[in-house]
C-alpha cells in the first residue's frame, strides 16, 4: 500500500515538473521571435528620421513667401491676385554702392520702407565698398544687377554685354552669398542679347516708370521731393503726373536724393501709397 502511494506521489511530482518546464519554454522567446522583434525595432527606428526629414523639408517650403506682385511689360508693379493692394510704388536705388547708398538704406530701414538697390560693379572693388553692400543686404534689402561699367548695352558686342552682366553677378555673390534676381540696364537700354543673358542668369528685367534726380533742375532736395511725390517734372519735360498705382520709381546714389529720400517716402504715404516689398515680387524661379 505504501509502495502504491509512493509511486502515485512520484508520478504527480514528475507531471508537475514536466508541466513547469513546458510553461517556461513557452514563456522564453525563441531565436526566431528575437529576430522578428529586432526587425520591428529596426523598422521603427528607420521610420523615425524619415518623418523628421519630411517635417524639416515642409517647414523650409512654408518659409518661402508666395509672390503677390509681378513686373508688367511696362515696368509697373501689378498685383497677381485681385485682393492684393494695387496702390503701391516700388522704390529703386541705382548706381550703388557709391557714397550715399548706406545712409539711404538706413533712412529706409528707419521708415520701414523697402527698396531694390542696383549695383554697378565698378563701385564694388574696394573692401569698404563691399562692406557697404554687405550691410545693405543684411538690413534686408534686395540687391539687383546694373552692369559693371554702366554702358549703353546695344553699343557693345554680345560678348562684352555678357561680361558686363555676369561679372557683376559674380561680384555680388562673392559679397552677399547669392546672385541677383533683378536686372536693370543702364539708361533703360536693353538688347535682345542682354535680355537673353539676364534670363539665363535667372533675373527679371526691370525698367522704371519715372525718376528725376538725374536731370540738372532736380539736383536739389526740395525740388526733387516735390517732383517724386507729385510725379510731375515740368523742367524735365513732364508737365503731367506719372504717379500711378504700381509706379516703379527710379532714384540714384546721389547727395540730393539722399537728402530728399525721407520726405519722398512720407509724401507718397500721405497720398495713400504703400512701398511694395521687392521680396513679394515674382521672380523667374517662382514662375
Coordinates of N, CA, C and O in Angstrom, one line a residue, residues 67-70 78-86:
X67 N 4.8 84.9 -54.0 CA 4.8 86.3 -54.6 C 3.3 86.8 -54.7 O 2.4 86.1 -55.0
X68 N 3.2 88.1 -54.5 CA 1.9 88.7 -54.6 C 1.8 89.8 -55.7 O 0.8 90.3 -56.0
X69 N 3.0 90.1 -56.2 CA 3.1 91.1 -57.3 C 4.0 90.6 -58.4 O 4.8 89.6 -58.2
X70 N 3.9 91.2 -59.6 CA 4.8 90.8 -60.7 C 5.1 92.1 -61.5 O 4.4 93.1 -61.4
X78 N 2.3 95.1 -60.6 CA 0.9 94.8 -60.6 C 0.6 93.6 -59.7 O 1.4 92.7 -59.6
X79 N -0.6 93.6 -59.0 CA -0.9 92.5 -58.2 C -1.2 91.2 -59.0 O -1.7 91.3 -60.1
X80 N -0.8 90.1 -58.4 CA -1.1 88.8 -59.0 C -2.5 88.4 -58.7 O -3.3 87.9 -59.5
X81 N -3.0 88.8 -57.5 CA -4.3 88.4 -57.0 C -5.1 89.7 -56.9 O -4.6 90.7 -56.5
X82 N -6.4 89.6 -57.3 CA -7.2 90.8 -57.3 C -7.5 91.4 -55.9 O -7.9 92.5 -55.7
X83 N -7.2 90.6 -54.9 CA -7.5 91.0 -53.5 C -6.2 91.7 -52.9 O -6.3 92.2 -51.8
X84 N -5.1 91.8 -53.7 CA -3.9 92.4 -53.2 C -4.0 93.9 -53.5 O -4.5 94.4 -54.5
X85 N -3.4 94.7 -52.5 CA -3.4 96.2 -52.7 C -2.7 96.6 -53.9 O -1.5 96.2 -54.1
X86 N -3.4 97.4 -54.8 CA -2.7 97.8 -56.0 C -2.1 99.2 -55.9 O -1.3 99.6 -56.7

